[in-house]
Every structure is written in structure tokens, then in C-alpha cells.
Amino acid sequence: MSDVLLPLRDGDFRFVSELVYARFGIRLTDQKRSLVAGRLSKRVRQLGFSSFTEYFDLLRTAGGADELSELIDRVTTNHSFFFRERDHFDALSREILPSLIGGSARSGSPVRIWSAGCAAGEEPYTIAMLISQAMSRTPGAGSVDAGVLATDISMAALLEAKAGVYAESKLRELPRELRSPYLRPAGPDAWSVSPAVRSLVLFKRLNLMREPYPFKSRFDVVFCRNVMIYFDPPSRARLVESIYRVVKPGGWFFIGHSESLPRESCPFAYVRPATYRKEGA
Ligand SMILES: C[S@@+](CC[C@H](N)C(=O)[O-])C[C@H]1O[C@@H](n2cnc3c(N)ncnc32)[C@H](O)[C@@H]1O
């Protein structure tokens, strides 16, 4: 199949950027134009079309909904790795989990963590490894009900996440003491996440721009890191409000270090860079 890019005319780019913004809150700025043309040209040819116009006509039909999911898989970037932005995991393991797991061992209340925009599972499995480690260090934690809900818009990323097999390059930052208990060799350059860690994570597809979220109870900790970079300020503000509503009083909220929340309008209390807390509890 030819790798030559198909021309993405102004009107085509306007159509796709408006569609992606309306459905997913993601702003495809002009700088993304060649990325979009590159990532979508192959798909257009695969479907037997010879132009973007024909492809976008398909998206306009009722049957275009499934294709929209293919499209978003191609235009989002699912880059992630284990232990990315390590200070969040240090705080989780030293400051947050001991009190959550200890509290749960005494009260029986579940510990719930949400990885929102979980990409191919690197972030939620990192969290699950730390939960497992904290449980093994806390007396009486055997019966604690703790788990991670991991959501993303990209079906392709979620499929990879469920497979749970990673190349060495994704694991470079993972501390040595977490390797042998929680990873199994799965080939010359591949490691598979242990069943015990997998059992702590539930993967679901969820569009963060579609509120209200369908959760039955609130979370102790929410990670929504390196996701908001895609959104414009009004969508970001809405997202933060929606997340605030599903965090328990006293709960924690982590964002990416390259992201920021405007202090005046942010409902969370600032703790330190990229770390916030809901007051109360
Ligand atoms: C760069 S990855 C971040 C992964 C991980 N949180 C980290 O920090 O390493 C961003 C993820 O956000 C997801 N995403 C983008 N827009 C979304 C939306 N509207 N709803 C849910 N997920 C979205 C993308 O599919 C992608 O997997």
C-alpha cells in the first residue's frame, strides 16, 4: 500500500477538527495538520477510498460511529511508560496508600483509584503494583478491597492494556524491587504483568468529555495526567469540575507536570506542583 500522503484540504481539516473537538474535546490545531494527514491517509486507503472527502462522507453517515472510534485511535497519542513522573508514585507509596490501606483494614471501606486517560495500561499497572506492595506491608490488609479503574477513549490502547505485555523500554523507570514480584518474562524483549496485579485493575472505555460519569461511588485518588494537554481551557475547566465531583473529600488529584490549573478557578486545593487535594474529610 502506498505511503504517500493524501492531500488534506482546508475544508477537510476544518471538518475533522470540528468533529474531534465536538465529540472528544480535543483541539487539533493547525500544527497538527500534517500529523492528521499522515495518520489518517493509510486508513483512508485501507477502506478503499481515494480522498479524505470520501472518508469524511462515511463519517457523516449513521454507520460512521464505529469509524469515529478508529479515527480517534489514530489521532490521539498514547505515549506512556511505567513510573512516569515518579514523584507522584513516591507520594502514593509513602504518604497516601499506607493511610488508605490501613484505614480500610480497620473500617472495611474500599480503596478506589481512577486512572483517567490510562493509555496502554502503564499508569494503572504502576498504581496496582504499589497497592499490592502496600497491602503486603500493612498488617491485617489481606481482606482490603482495593482497586484501580482505568479508562481511555482509545480502544486500541485499551486492548494493549488488557494484554498487559510490555517492551523493556516501557519499564526502565520501574524500581528493581517491583520487577520480580510483579512481572514475568514473556519473550526476548517482553514482560508480562503478573495475574495478581492484573486482578486489581478494571479497564473500561470512557470519553472524559461525556458527563456525567457513570460511577456508583467516589475515588480516593484520581490520576489524570498528560490528558488535558489535548483540551482547550473551557474543556479543561469542565473536566476538572467533573473530576472534582467524583473525588471523595480529602481525596487526591494528580495532573501531568507539564499541565497546570488556574489557581483562581480550581476547586481543588494546591498541594505541590501537579498535586491537588479535595478539602474536607
Ligand atoms: C499521553 S496519554 C497519557 C497516559 C498516562 N496518563 C500518562 O501520563 O502517561 C493520553 C491519553 O489520553 C487519552 N484521551 C484523550 N482524549 C480523551 C478523552 N476525551 N477521553 C478519554 N481519554 C482521552 C488518549 O487516548 C491517551 O491514551
Short mmCIF file of N, CA, C and O and ligand atoms in Angstrom, two decimals, residues 23-26 72 76-81 84-85 115-120 123 151-154 157 206-209 224-227 229-231, ligand 1:
data_model
loop_
_atom_site.label_atom_id
_atom_site.label_comp_id
_atom_site.label_asym_id
_atom_site.label_seq_id
_atom_site.Cartn_x
_atom_site.Cartn_y
_atom_site.Cartn_z
N ARG A 23 -16.81 15.95 19.72
CA ARG A 23 -17.03 14.64 20.34
C ARG A 23 -16.07 14.33 21.48
O ARG A 23 -16.43 13.60 22.41
N PHE A 24 -14.84 14.82 21.39
CA PHE A 24 -13.84 14.39 22.38
C PHE A 24 -13.15 15.53 23.11
O PHE A 24 -12.30 15.29 23.96
N GLY A 25 -13.50 16.78 22.77
CA GLY A 25 -12.89 17.93 23.45
C GLY A 25 -11.45 18.18 23.03
O GLY A 25 -10.76 18.99 23.63
N ILE A 26 -10.97 17.46 22.03
CA ILE A 26 -9.56 17.56 21.64
C ILE A 26 -9.41 18.60 20.54
O ILE A 26 -10.11 18.55 19.52
N ILE A 72 -10.30 8.27 16.20
CA ILE A 72 -9.73 8.84 17.43
C ILE A 72 -8.52 8.03 17.89
O ILE A 72 -7.55 8.57 18.42
N THR A 76 -5.04 10.39 18.51
CA THR A 76 -4.52 10.64 19.86
C THR A 76 -3.15 10.00 20.01
O THR A 76 -2.79 9.09 19.28
N THR A 77 -2.42 10.48 20.99
CA THR A 77 -1.08 9.95 21.26
C THR A 77 -1.14 9.20 22.58
O THR A 77 -1.51 9.78 23.60
N ASN A 78 -0.82 7.93 22.56
CA ASN A 78 -0.98 7.10 23.76
C ASN A 78 0.36 6.87 24.46
O ASN A 78 0.51 5.89 25.19
N HIS A 79 1.30 7.76 24.23
CA HIS A 79 2.62 7.54 24.82
C HIS A 79 2.55 7.51 26.36
O HIS A 79 1.96 8.38 26.97
N SER A 80 3.16 6.52 26.95
CA SER A 80 3.25 6.43 28.41
C SER A 80 4.33 5.44 28.76
O SER A 80 4.87 4.76 27.89
N PHE A 81 4.68 5.34 30.04
CA PHE A 81 5.60 4.29 30.50
C PHE A 81 5.41 4.10 32.00
O PHE A 81 4.80 4.95 32.67
N ARG A 84 6.13 6.81 35.20
CA ARG A 84 6.31 8.13 34.59
C ARG A 84 6.01 9.20 35.64
O ARG A 84 5.01 9.10 36.34
N GLU A 85 6.83 10.20 35.74
CA GLU A 85 6.67 11.28 36.72
C GLU A 85 6.64 10.67 38.12
O GLU A 85 5.64 10.67 38.81
N SER A 115 -7.49 5.87 37.08
CA SER A 115 -6.50 6.34 36.12
C SER A 115 -7.30 6.78 34.88
O SER A 115 -7.77 5.95 34.11
N ALA A 116 -7.46 8.10 34.74
CA ALA A 116 -8.31 8.66 33.68
C ALA A 116 -7.40 9.05 32.50
O ALA A 116 -6.58 9.94 32.65
N GLY A 117 -7.57 8.35 31.37
CA GLY A 117 -6.63 8.54 30.26
C GLY A 117 -5.44 7.61 30.52
O GLY A 117 -4.30 8.04 30.69
N CYS A 118 -5.75 6.31 30.58
CA CYS A 118 -4.75 5.32 31.07
C CYS A 118 -3.83 4.82 29.98
O CYS A 118 -2.94 4.01 30.24
N ALA A 119 -4.04 5.26 28.71
CA ALA A 119 -3.23 4.81 27.57
C ALA A 119 -3.18 3.27 27.55
O ALA A 119 -4.20 2.63 27.77
N ALA A 120 -2.01 2.68 27.35
CA ALA A 120 -1.94 1.22 27.21
C ALA A 120 -1.70 0.51 28.54
O ALA A 120 -1.19 -0.62 28.55
N GLU A 123 0.25 3.31 33.44
CA GLU A 123 -0.04 4.05 34.67
C GLU A 123 -0.87 3.21 35.66
O GLU A 123 -0.48 3.06 36.83
N THR A 151 -9.44 4.05 32.54
CA THR A 151 -10.30 4.35 31.39
C THR A 151 -9.53 5.13 30.32
O THR A 151 -8.60 5.88 30.63
N ASP A 152 -9.97 4.95 29.09
CA ASP A 152 -9.39 5.71 27.98
C ASP A 152 -10.43 5.75 26.86
O ASP A 152 -11.37 4.94 26.83
N ILE A 153 -10.23 6.68 25.95
CA ILE A 153 -11.12 6.77 24.79
C ILE A 153 -10.68 5.81 23.68
O ILE A 153 -11.46 5.40 22.84
N SER A 154 -9.42 5.44 23.69
CA SER A 154 -8.87 4.66 22.58
C SER A 154 -9.02 3.15 22.80
O SER A 154 -8.46 2.59 23.74
N ALA A 157 -5.65 1.34 22.50
CA ALA A 157 -4.84 1.43 23.72
C ALA A 157 -5.38 0.47 24.79
O ALA A 157 -4.62 -0.21 25.47
N LEU A 206 -14.06 5.12 28.22
CA LEU A 206 -14.84 6.26 28.71
C LEU A 206 -14.33 7.54 28.06
O LEU A 206 -13.11 7.77 28.02
N ASN A 207 -15.27 8.31 27.53
CA ASN A 207 -14.93 9.61 26.96
C ASN A 207 -15.03 10.65 28.07
O ASN A 207 -16.11 10.89 28.60
N LEU A 208 -13.91 11.25 28.43
CA LEU A 208 -13.90 12.20 29.55
C LEU A 208 -14.76 13.43 29.27
O LEU A 208 -15.10 14.16 30.19
N MET A 209 -15.08 13.66 28.02
CA MET A 209 -15.90 14.82 27.67
C MET A 209 -17.40 14.50 27.78
O MET A 209 -18.23 15.36 27.53
N CYS A 224 -5.08 12.05 36.36
CA CYS A 224 -5.50 12.44 35.01
C CYS A 224 -4.31 13.23 34.44
O CYS A 224 -4.30 14.46 34.44
N ARG A 225 -3.31 12.50 34.01
CA ARG A 225 -2.01 13.11 33.69
C ARG A 225 -1.74 13.05 32.19
O ARG A 225 -1.94 12.03 31.54
N ASN A 226 -1.30 14.16 31.68
CA ASN A 226 -0.93 14.25 30.25
C ASN A 226 -2.11 13.94 29.34
O ASN A 226 -1.96 13.35 28.27
N VAL A 227 -3.29 14.31 29.78
CA VAL A 227 -4.52 14.15 29.01
C VAL A 227 -5.07 15.53 28.65
O VAL A 227 -5.44 15.79 27.51
N ILE A 229 -3.61 18.18 28.10
CA ILE A 229 -2.84 18.90 27.08
C ILE A 229 -3.59 18.96 25.75
O ILE A 229 -3.37 19.83 24.95
N TYR A 230 -4.50 17.99 25.56
CA TYR A 230 -5.26 17.97 24.30
C TYR A 230 -6.41 18.96 24.29
O TYR A 230 -6.99 19.21 23.25
N PHE A 231 -6.83 19.42 25.48
CA PHE A 231 -8.08 20.17 25.57
C PHE A 231 -7.85 21.68 25.64
O PHE A 231 -6.82 22.11 26.16
C1 LIG B 1 -0.40 10.79 26.56
S1 LIG B 1 -1.55 9.63 27.13
C2 LIG B 1 -1.30 9.75 28.90
C3 LIG B 1 -1.17 8.40 29.56
C4 LIG B 1 -0.86 8.46 31.07
N1 LIG B 1 -1.93 9.11 31.79
C5 LIG B 1 0.46 9.10 31.33
O1 LIG B 1 0.51 10.21 31.88
O2 LIG B 1 1.48 8.52 30.99
C6 LIG B 1 -3.10 10.49 26.91
C7 LIG B 1 -4.30 9.57 26.84
O3 LIG B 1 -5.50 10.35 26.93
C8 LIG B 1 -6.48 9.74 26.13
N2 LIG B 1 -7.57 10.68 25.81
C9 LIG B 1 -7.51 11.77 25.01
N3 LIG B 1 -8.72 12.35 24.94
C10 LIG B 1 -9.57 11.63 25.72
C11 LIG B 1 -10.95 11.72 26.05
N4 LIG B 1 -11.74 12.71 25.53
N5 LIG B 1 -11.47 10.80 26.86
C12 LIG B 1 -10.70 9.81 27.38
N6 LIG B 1 -9.39 9.65 27.10
C13 LIG B 1 -8.82 10.56 26.28
C14 LIG B 1 -5.68 9.28 24.90
O4 LIG B 1 -6.35 8.26 24.19
C15 LIG B 1 -4.37 8.81 25.52
O5 LIG B 1 -4.34 7.43 25.78
#
